[in-house]
Short mmCIF file of C-alpha atoms and ligand atoms in Angstrom, two decimals:
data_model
loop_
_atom_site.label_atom_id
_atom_site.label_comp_id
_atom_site.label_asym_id
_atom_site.label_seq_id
_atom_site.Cartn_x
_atom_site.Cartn_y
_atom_site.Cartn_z
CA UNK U 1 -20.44 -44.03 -23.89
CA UNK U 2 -19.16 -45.67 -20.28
CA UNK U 3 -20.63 -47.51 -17.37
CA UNK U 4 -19.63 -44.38 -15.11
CA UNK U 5 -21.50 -45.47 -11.56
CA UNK U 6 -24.00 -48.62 -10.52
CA UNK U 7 -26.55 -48.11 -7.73
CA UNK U 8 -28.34 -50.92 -5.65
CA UNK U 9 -31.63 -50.16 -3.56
CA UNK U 10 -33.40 -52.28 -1.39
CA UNK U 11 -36.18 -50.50 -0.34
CA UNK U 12 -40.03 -52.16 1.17
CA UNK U 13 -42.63 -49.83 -0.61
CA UNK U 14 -45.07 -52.54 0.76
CA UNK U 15 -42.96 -55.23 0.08
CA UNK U 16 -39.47 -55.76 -0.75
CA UNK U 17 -37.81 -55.06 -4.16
CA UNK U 18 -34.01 -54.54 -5.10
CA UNK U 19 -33.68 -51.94 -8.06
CA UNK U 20 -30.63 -51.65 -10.08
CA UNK U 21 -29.36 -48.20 -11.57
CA UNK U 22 -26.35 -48.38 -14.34
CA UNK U 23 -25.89 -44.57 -15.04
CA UNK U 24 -23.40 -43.27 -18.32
CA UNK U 25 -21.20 -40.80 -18.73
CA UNK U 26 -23.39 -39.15 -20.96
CA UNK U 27 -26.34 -39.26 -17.51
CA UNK U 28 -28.61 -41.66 -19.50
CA UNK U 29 -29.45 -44.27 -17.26
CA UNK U 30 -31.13 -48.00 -16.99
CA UNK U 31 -33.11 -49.87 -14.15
CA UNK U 32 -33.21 -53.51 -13.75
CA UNK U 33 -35.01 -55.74 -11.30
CA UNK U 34 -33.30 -58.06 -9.03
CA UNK U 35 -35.73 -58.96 -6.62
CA UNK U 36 -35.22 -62.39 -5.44
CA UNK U 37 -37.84 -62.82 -2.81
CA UNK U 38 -37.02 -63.71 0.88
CA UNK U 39 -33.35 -63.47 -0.32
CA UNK U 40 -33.17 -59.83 -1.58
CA UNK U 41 -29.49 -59.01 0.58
CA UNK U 42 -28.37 -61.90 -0.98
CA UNK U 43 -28.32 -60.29 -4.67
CA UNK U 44 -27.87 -56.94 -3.53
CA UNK U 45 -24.45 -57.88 -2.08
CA UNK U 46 -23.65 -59.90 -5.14
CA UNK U 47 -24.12 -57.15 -7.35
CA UNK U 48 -22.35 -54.65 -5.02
CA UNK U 49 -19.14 -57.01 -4.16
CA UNK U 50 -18.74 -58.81 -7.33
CA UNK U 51 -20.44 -57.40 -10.37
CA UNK U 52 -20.52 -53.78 -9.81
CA UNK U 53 -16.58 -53.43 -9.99
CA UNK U 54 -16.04 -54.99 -13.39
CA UNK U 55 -18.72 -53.25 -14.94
CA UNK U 56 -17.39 -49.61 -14.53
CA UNK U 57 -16.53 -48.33 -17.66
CA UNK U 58 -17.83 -50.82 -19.94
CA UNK U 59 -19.90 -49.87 -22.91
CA UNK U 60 -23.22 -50.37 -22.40
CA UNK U 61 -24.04 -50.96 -25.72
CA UNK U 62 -22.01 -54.12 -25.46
CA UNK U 63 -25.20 -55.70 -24.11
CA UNK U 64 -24.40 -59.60 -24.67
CA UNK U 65 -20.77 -59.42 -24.32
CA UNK U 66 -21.50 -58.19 -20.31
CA UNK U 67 -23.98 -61.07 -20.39
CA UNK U 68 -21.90 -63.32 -21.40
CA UNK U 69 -19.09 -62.19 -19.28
CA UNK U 70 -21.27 -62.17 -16.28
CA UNK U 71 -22.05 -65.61 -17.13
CA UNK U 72 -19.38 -68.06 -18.05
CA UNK U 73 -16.80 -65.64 -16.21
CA UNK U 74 -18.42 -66.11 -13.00
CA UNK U 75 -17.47 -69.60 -12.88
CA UNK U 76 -19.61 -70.44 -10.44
CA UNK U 77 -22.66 -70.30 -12.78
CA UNK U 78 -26.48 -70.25 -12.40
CA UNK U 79 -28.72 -70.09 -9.58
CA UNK U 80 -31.44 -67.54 -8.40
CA UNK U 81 -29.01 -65.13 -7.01
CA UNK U 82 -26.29 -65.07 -9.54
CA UNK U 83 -29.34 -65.24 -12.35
CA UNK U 84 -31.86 -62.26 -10.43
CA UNK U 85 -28.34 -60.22 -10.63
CA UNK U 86 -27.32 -60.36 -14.07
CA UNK U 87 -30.88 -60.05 -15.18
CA UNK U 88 -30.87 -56.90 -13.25
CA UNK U 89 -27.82 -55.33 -15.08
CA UNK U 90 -29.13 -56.72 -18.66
CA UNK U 91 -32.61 -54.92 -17.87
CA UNK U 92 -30.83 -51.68 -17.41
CA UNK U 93 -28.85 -51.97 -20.29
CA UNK U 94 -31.53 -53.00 -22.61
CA UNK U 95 -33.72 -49.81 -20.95
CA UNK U 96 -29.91 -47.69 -22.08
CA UNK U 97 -29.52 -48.57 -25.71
CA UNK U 98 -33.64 -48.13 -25.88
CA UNK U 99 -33.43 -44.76 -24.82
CA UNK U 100 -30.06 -43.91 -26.30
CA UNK U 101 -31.84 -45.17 -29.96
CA UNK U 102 -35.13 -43.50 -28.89
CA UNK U 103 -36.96 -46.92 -29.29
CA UNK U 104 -39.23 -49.22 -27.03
CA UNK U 105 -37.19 -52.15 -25.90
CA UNK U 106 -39.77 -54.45 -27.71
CA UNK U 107 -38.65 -52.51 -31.06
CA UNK U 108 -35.58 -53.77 -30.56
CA UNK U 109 -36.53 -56.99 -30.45
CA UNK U 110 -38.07 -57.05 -33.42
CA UNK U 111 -41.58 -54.81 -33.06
CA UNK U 112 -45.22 -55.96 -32.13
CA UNK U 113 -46.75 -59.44 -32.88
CA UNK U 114 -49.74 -58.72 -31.23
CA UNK U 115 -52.12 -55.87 -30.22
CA UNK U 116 -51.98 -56.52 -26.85
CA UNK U 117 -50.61 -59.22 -24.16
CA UNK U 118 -53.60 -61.37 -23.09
CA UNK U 119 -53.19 -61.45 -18.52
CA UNK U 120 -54.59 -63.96 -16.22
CA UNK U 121 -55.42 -62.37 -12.50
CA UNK U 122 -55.51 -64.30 -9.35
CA UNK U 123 -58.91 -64.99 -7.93
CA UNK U 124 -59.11 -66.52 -4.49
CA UNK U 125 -61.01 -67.46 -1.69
CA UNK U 126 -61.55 -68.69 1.88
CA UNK U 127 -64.43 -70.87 0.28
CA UNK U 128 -65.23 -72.35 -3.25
CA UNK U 129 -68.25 -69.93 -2.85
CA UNK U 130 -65.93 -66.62 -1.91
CA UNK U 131 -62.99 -67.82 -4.74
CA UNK U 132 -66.22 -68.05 -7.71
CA UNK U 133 -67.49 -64.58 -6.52
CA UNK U 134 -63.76 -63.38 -6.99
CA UNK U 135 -63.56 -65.30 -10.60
CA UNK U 136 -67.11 -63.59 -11.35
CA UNK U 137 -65.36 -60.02 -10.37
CA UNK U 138 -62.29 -60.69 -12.66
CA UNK U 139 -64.82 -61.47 -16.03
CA UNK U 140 -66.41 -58.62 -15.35
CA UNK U 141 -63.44 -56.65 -15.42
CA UNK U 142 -62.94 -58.35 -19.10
CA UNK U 143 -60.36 -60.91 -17.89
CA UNK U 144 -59.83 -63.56 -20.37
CA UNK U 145 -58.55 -65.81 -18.05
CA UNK U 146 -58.10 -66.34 -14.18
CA UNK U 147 -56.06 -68.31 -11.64
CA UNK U 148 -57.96 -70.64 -8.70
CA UNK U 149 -56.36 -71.08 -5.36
CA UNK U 150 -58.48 -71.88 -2.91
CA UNK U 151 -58.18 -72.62 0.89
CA UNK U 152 -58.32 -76.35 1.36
CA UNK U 153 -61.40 -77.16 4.23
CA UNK U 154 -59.33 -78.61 7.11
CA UNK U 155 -55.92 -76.56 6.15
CA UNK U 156 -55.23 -73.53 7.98
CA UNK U 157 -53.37 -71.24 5.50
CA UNK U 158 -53.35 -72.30 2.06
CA UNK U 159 -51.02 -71.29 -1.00
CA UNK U 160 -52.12 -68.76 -3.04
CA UNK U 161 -54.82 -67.55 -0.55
CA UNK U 162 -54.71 -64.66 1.72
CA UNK U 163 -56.85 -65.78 4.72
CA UNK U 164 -57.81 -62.61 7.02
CA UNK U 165 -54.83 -60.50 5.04
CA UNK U 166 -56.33 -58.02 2.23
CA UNK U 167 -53.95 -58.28 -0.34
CA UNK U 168 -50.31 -59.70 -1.21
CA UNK U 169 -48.41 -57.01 -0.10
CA UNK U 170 -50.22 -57.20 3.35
CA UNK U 171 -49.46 -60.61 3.31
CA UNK U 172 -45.59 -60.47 3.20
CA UNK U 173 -45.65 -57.96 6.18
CA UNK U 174 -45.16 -59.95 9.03
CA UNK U 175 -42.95 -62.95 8.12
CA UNK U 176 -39.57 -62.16 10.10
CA UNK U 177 -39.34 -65.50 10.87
CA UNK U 178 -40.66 -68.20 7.97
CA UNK U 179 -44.78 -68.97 8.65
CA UNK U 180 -45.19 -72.62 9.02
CA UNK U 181 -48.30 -73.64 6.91
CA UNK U 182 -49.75 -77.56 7.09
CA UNK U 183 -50.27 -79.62 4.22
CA UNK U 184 -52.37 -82.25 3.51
CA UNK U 185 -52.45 -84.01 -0.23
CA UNK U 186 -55.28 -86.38 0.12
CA UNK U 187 -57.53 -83.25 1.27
CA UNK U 188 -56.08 -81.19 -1.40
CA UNK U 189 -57.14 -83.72 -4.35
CA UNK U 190 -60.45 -84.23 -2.43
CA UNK U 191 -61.27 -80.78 -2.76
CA UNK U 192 -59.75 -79.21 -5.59
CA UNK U 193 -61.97 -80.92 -8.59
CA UNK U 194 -64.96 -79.70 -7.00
CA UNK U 195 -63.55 -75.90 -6.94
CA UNK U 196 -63.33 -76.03 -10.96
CA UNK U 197 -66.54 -78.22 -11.48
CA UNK U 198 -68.45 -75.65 -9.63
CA UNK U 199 -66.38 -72.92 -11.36
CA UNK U 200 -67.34 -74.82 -14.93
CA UNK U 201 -71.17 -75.40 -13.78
CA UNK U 202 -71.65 -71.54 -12.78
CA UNK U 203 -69.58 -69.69 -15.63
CA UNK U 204 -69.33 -72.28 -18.35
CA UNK U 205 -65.94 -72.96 -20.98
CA UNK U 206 -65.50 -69.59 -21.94
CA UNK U 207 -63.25 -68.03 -19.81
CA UNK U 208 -59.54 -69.80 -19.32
CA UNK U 209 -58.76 -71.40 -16.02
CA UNK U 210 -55.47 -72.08 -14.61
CA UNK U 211 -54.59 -73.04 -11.15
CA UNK U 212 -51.14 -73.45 -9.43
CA UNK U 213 -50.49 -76.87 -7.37
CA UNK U 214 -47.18 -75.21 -6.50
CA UNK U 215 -44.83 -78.25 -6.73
CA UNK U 216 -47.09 -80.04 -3.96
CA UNK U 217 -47.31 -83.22 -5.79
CA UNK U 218 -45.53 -85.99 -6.43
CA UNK U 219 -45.97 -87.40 -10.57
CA UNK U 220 -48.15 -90.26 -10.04
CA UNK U 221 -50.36 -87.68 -7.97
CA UNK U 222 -49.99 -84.73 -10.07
CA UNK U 223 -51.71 -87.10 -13.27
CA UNK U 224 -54.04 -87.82 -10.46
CA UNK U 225 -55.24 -84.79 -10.46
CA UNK U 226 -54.49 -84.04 -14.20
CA UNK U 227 -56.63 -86.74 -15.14
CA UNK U 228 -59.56 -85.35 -12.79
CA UNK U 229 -59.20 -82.05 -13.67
CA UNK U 230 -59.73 -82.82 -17.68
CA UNK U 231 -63.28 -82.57 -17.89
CA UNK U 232 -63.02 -78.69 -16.72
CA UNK U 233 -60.91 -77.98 -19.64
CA UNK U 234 -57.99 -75.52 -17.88
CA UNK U 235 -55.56 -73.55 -19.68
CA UNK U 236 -53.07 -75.10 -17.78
CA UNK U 237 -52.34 -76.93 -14.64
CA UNK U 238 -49.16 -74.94 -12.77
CA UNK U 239 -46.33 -76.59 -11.44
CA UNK U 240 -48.03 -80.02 -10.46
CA UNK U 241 -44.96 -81.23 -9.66
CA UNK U 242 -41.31 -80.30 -8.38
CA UNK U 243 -39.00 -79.08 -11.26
CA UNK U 244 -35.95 -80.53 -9.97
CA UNK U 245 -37.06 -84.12 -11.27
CA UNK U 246 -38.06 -83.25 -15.00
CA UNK U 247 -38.02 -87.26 -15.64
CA UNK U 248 -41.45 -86.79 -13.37
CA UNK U 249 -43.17 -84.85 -15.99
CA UNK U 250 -43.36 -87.59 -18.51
CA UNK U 251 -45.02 -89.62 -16.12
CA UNK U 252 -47.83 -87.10 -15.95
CA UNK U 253 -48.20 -87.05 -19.49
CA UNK U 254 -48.04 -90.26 -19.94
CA UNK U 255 -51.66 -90.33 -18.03
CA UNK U 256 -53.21 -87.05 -18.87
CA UNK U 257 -53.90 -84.10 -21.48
CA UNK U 258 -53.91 -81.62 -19.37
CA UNK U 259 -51.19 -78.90 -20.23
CA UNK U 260 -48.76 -78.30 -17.95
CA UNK U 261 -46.82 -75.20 -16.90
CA UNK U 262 -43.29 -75.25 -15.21
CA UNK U 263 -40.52 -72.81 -14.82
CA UNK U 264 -40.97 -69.62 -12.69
CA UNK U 265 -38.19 -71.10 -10.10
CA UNK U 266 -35.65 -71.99 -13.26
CA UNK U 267 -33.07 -69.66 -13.57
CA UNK U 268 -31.34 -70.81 -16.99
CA UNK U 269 -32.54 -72.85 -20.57
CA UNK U 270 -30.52 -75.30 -18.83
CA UNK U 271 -33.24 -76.12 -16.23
CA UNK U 272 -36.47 -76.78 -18.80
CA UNK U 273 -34.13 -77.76 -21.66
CA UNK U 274 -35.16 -81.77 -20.97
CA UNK U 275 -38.62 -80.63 -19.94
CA UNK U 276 -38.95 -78.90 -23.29
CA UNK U 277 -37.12 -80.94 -25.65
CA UNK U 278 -39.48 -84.29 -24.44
CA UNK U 279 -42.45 -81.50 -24.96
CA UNK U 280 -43.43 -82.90 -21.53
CA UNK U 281 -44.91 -79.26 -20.76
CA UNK U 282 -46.56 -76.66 -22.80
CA UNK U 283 -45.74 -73.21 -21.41
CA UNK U 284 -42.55 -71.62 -19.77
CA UNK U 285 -42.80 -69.73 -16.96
CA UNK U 286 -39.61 -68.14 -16.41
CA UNK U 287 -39.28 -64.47 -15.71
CA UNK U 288 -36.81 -61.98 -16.98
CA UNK U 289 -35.73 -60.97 -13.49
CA UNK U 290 -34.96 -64.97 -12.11
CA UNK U 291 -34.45 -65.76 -15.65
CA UNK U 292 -31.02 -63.95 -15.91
CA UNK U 293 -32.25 -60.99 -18.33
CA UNK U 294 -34.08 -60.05 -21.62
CA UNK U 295 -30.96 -61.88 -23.71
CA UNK U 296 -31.36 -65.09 -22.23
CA UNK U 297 -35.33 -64.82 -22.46
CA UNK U 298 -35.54 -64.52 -25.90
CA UNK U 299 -33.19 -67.45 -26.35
CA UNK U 300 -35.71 -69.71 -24.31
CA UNK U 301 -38.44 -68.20 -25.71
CA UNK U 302 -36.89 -69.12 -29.32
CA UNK U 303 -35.74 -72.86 -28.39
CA UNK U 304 -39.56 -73.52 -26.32
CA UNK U 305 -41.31 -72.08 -29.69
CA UNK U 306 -39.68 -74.87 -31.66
CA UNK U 307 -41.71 -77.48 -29.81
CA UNK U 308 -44.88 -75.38 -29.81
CA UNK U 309 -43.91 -74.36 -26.42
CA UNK U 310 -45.72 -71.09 -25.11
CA UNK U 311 -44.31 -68.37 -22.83
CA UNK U 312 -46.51 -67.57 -19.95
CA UNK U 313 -43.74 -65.55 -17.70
CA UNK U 314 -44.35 -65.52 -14.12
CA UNK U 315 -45.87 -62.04 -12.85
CA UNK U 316 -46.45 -62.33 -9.23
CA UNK U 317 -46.59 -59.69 -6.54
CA UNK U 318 -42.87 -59.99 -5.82
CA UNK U 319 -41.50 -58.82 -9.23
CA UNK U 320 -41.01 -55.40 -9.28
CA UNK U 321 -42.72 -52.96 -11.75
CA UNK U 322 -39.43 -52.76 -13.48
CA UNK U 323 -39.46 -56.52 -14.15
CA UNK U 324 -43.68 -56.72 -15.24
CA UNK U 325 -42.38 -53.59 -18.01
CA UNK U 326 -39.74 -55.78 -19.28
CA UNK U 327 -42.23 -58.64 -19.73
CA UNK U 328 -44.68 -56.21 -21.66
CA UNK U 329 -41.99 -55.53 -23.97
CA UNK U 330 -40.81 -59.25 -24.38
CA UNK U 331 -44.46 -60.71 -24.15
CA UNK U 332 -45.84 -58.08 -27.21
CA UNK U 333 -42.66 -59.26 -29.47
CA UNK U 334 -42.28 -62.98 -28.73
CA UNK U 335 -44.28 -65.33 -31.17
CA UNK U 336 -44.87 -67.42 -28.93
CA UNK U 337 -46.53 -65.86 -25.97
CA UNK U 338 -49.05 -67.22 -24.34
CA UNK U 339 -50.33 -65.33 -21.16
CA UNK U 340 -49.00 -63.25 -18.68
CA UNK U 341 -49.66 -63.46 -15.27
CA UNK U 342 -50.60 -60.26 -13.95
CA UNK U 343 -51.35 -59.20 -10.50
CA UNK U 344 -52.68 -55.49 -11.16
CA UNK U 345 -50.74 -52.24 -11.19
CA UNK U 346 -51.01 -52.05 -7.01
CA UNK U 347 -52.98 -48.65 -7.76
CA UNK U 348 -54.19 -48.95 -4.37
CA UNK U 349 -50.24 -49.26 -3.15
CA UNK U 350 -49.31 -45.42 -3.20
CA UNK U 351 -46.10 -46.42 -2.04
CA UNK U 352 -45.59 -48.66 -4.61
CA UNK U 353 -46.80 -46.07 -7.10
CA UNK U 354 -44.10 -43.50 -5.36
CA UNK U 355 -41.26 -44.99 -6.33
CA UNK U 356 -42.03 -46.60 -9.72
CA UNK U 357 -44.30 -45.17 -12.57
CA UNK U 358 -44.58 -47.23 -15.08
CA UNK U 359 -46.03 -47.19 -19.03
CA UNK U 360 -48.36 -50.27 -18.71
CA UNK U 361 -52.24 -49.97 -18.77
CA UNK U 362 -54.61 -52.76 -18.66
CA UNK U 363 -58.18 -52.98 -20.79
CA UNK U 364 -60.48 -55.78 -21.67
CA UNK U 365 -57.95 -58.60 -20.86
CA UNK U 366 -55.46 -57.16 -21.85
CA UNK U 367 -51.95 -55.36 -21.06
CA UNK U 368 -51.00 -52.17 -23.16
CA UNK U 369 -47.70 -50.94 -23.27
CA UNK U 370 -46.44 -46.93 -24.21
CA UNK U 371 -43.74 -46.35 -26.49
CA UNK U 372 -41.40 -44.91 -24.18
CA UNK U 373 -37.92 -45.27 -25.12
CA UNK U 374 -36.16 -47.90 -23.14
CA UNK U 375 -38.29 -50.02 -20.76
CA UNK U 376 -40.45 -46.88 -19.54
CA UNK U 377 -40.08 -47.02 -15.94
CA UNK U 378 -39.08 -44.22 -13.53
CA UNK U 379 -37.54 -45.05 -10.02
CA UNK U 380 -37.56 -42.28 -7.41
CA UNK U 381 -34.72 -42.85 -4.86
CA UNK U 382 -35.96 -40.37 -2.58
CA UNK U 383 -39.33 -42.16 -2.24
CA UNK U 384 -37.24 -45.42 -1.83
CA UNK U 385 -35.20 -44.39 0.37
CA UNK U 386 -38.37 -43.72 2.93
CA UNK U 387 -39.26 -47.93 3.36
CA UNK U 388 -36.49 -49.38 4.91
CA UNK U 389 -35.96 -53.18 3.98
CA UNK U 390 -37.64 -55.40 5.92
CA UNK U 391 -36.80 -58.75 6.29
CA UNK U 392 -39.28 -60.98 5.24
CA UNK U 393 -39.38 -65.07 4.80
CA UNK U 394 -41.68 -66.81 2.43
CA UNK U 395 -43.69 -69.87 4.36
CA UNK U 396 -42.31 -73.46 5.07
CA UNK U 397 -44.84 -76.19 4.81
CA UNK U 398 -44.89 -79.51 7.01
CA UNK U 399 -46.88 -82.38 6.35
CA UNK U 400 -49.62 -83.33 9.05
CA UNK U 401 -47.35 -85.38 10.40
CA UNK U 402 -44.87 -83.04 10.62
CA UNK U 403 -42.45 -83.37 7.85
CA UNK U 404 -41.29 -80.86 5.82
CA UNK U 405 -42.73 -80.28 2.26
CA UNK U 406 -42.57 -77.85 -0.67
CA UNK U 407 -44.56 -74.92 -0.16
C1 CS2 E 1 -46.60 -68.17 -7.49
C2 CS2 E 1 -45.73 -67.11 -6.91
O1 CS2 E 1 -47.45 -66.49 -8.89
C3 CS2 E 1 -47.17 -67.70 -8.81
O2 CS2 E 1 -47.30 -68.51 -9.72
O3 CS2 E 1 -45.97 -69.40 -7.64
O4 CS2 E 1 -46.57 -66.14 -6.37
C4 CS2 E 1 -44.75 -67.58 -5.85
O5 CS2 E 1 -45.46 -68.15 -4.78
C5 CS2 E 1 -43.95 -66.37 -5.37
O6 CS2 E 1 -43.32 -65.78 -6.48
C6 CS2 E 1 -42.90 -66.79 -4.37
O7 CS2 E 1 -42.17 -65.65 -3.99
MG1 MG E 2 -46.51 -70.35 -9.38
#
């Protein structure tokens, strides 16, 4: 069997996704994800002008040597757009040899450990009132945990929240140009213990908690707010601080208990390997698509589990149904899993749901998978070739003052 032709699409079925096809010579085919939001031409011309061409007539089975050569023979190694583009092409060639052995991927990884793959949603809210009401709708839906964002009083357009806009995909609609959100620290740690005593005081310890500071903070802050949110007892606390200075994170522990979760911007081991090896965090966010792939994802997975390390892969709205199968199949074989971020199915996107059908279902808290061979996902190019890419900018965050911050 041969690599015989390699498709890219970049198509906005509500929002923008790239989709990578790798058909045979024998017409079995693989999709990966490549999706590298706000930069999706970026990794589309990657993989068109300088992966593409040496993969043509490969064997597909040959799944880690293509890795590999797509990795130390690019030279120029790691980053989000190299990384989103080889994850895209190991994807699809983990979906091949799953259909070509007539297996679920996650059989070939080594089978089940679990009966299903425990999801947190996203609640949010204009007010601490309208984000509890949202928390109260996700336990009733059997949720076993939930994310908190939000708005901060004072703060016009706050992370994670989607103001007058009805849902993510709405939300990413009309950034041509990058949104410019303020940010304010001292109002953020004002608030944000109150959100999670109230959410504490009107649905007790039961249900898990996580919120996402998105890199906002610097360390001495971040244990701040560690140390005040301890008494609410939250799964984890979400990027608290930027990634790039790892040395930061054992300052936080150093003053609190509260677990910490890093890693949905890494792109390689490489990146958490300090982080992980200090056990200054306690679950890995990294995702197969900016992760570089299924191979390099169970070799994370593997080295975090040896410091009790849990995988909690990023899910959010801009990973494309492709990329939330491959999880399912990684998160129901790897030992350590923790919790998978999970942003629904988009059954109310019917353009979403045009061009990719996927085998995931979700019940009681949980994510179920088929057993489809391969990853189970169907892409229809005609659908995706009706929504044109659009070009879309995530927001950039100043400082009342004006300077420019992480957003
Ligand atoms: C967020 C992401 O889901 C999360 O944890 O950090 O939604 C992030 O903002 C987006 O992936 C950026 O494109
Ligand atoms: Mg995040």
């Amino acid at each position: 069997m041969n690599i015989k032709e390699v498709k890219v699409f970049v198509s906005c079925p509500g929002r923008n996704f790239v989709t990578l096809k790798i058909i045979t010579d024998e017409g079995i085919y693989g999709l990966g994800d490549a999706t590298l939001n706000g930069r999706e031409k970026a990794v589309a011309a990657y993989l068109e002008e300088h992966v593409i061409p040496c993969l043509i007539g490969r064997d597909p089975h040959q799944i880690e040597d293509i890795w590999q050569y797509l990795y130390k023979g690019a030279y120029w190694r790691r980053g989000p757009v190299t990384m989103a583009a080889i994850a895209a092409v190991d994807m699809a060639l983990w979906d091949i040899k799953g259909k070509v052995a007539g297996l679920p991927v996650y059989q070939l990884l080594g089978g089940k450990s679990r009966a299903g793959i425990t999801a947190y949603g996203h609640a949010n809210g204009n007010t601490i009132e309208e984000t509890l009401d949202s928390l109260g709708q996700f336990i009733d839906q059997g949720y076993k945990a939930v994310r908190l964002q939000c708005a901060i009083p004072g703060l016009a357009g706050t992370y994670g929240t989607l103001g007058d806009k009805k849902d993510y995909f709405e939300l990413q609609s009309d950034r041509p140009l990058p949104p410019e959100q303020p940010w304010s620290t001292s109002k953020y740690l004002n608030f944000i213990p109150e959100l999670f005593r109230q959410a504490r005081q009107r649905y007790g310890y039961d249900i898990g908690l996580v919120h996402d500071v998105h890199s906002r903070l610097s360390p001495i802050e971040a244990a701040q707010l560690g140390k005040l949110l301890e008494p609410y007892k939250l799964m984890f606390l979400e990027d608290p601080s930027p990634a790039d200075n790892q040395e930061g994170y054992k300052t936080i522990r150093n003053h609190t208990t509260i677990p910490l979760a890093i890693g949905e911007i890494f792109n390689t081991v490489w990146d958490a390997k300090d982080l992980i090896t200090s056990q200054s965090i306690d679950y890995l966010r990294t995702s197969i698509t900016h992760g570089g792939g299924i191979t390099p994802l169970r070799r994370m997975a593997d080295f975090a589990a040896m410091y009790d390390i849990r995988m909690a892969p990023h899910g959010a709205p801009d990973l494309s149904p492709i990329c939330h199968a491959a999880h399912a199949h990684f998160n129901i074989w790897a030992p350590n899993f923790g919790v998978q971020e999970f942003i629904g199915f988009g059954n109310e996107n019917e353009k979403l749901n045009s061009v990719f059908s996927h085998p995931l279902s979700f019940k009681d808290g949980y994510i179920h998978l088929g057993d489809k061979p391969g990853l189970g996902v169907e892409f229809n190019e005609a659908e995706a070739a009706k929504y044109k890419y659009k070009r879309s900018y995530l927001p950039v965050t100043r400082l009342e003052d004006g300077t420019l911050w992480y957003w």
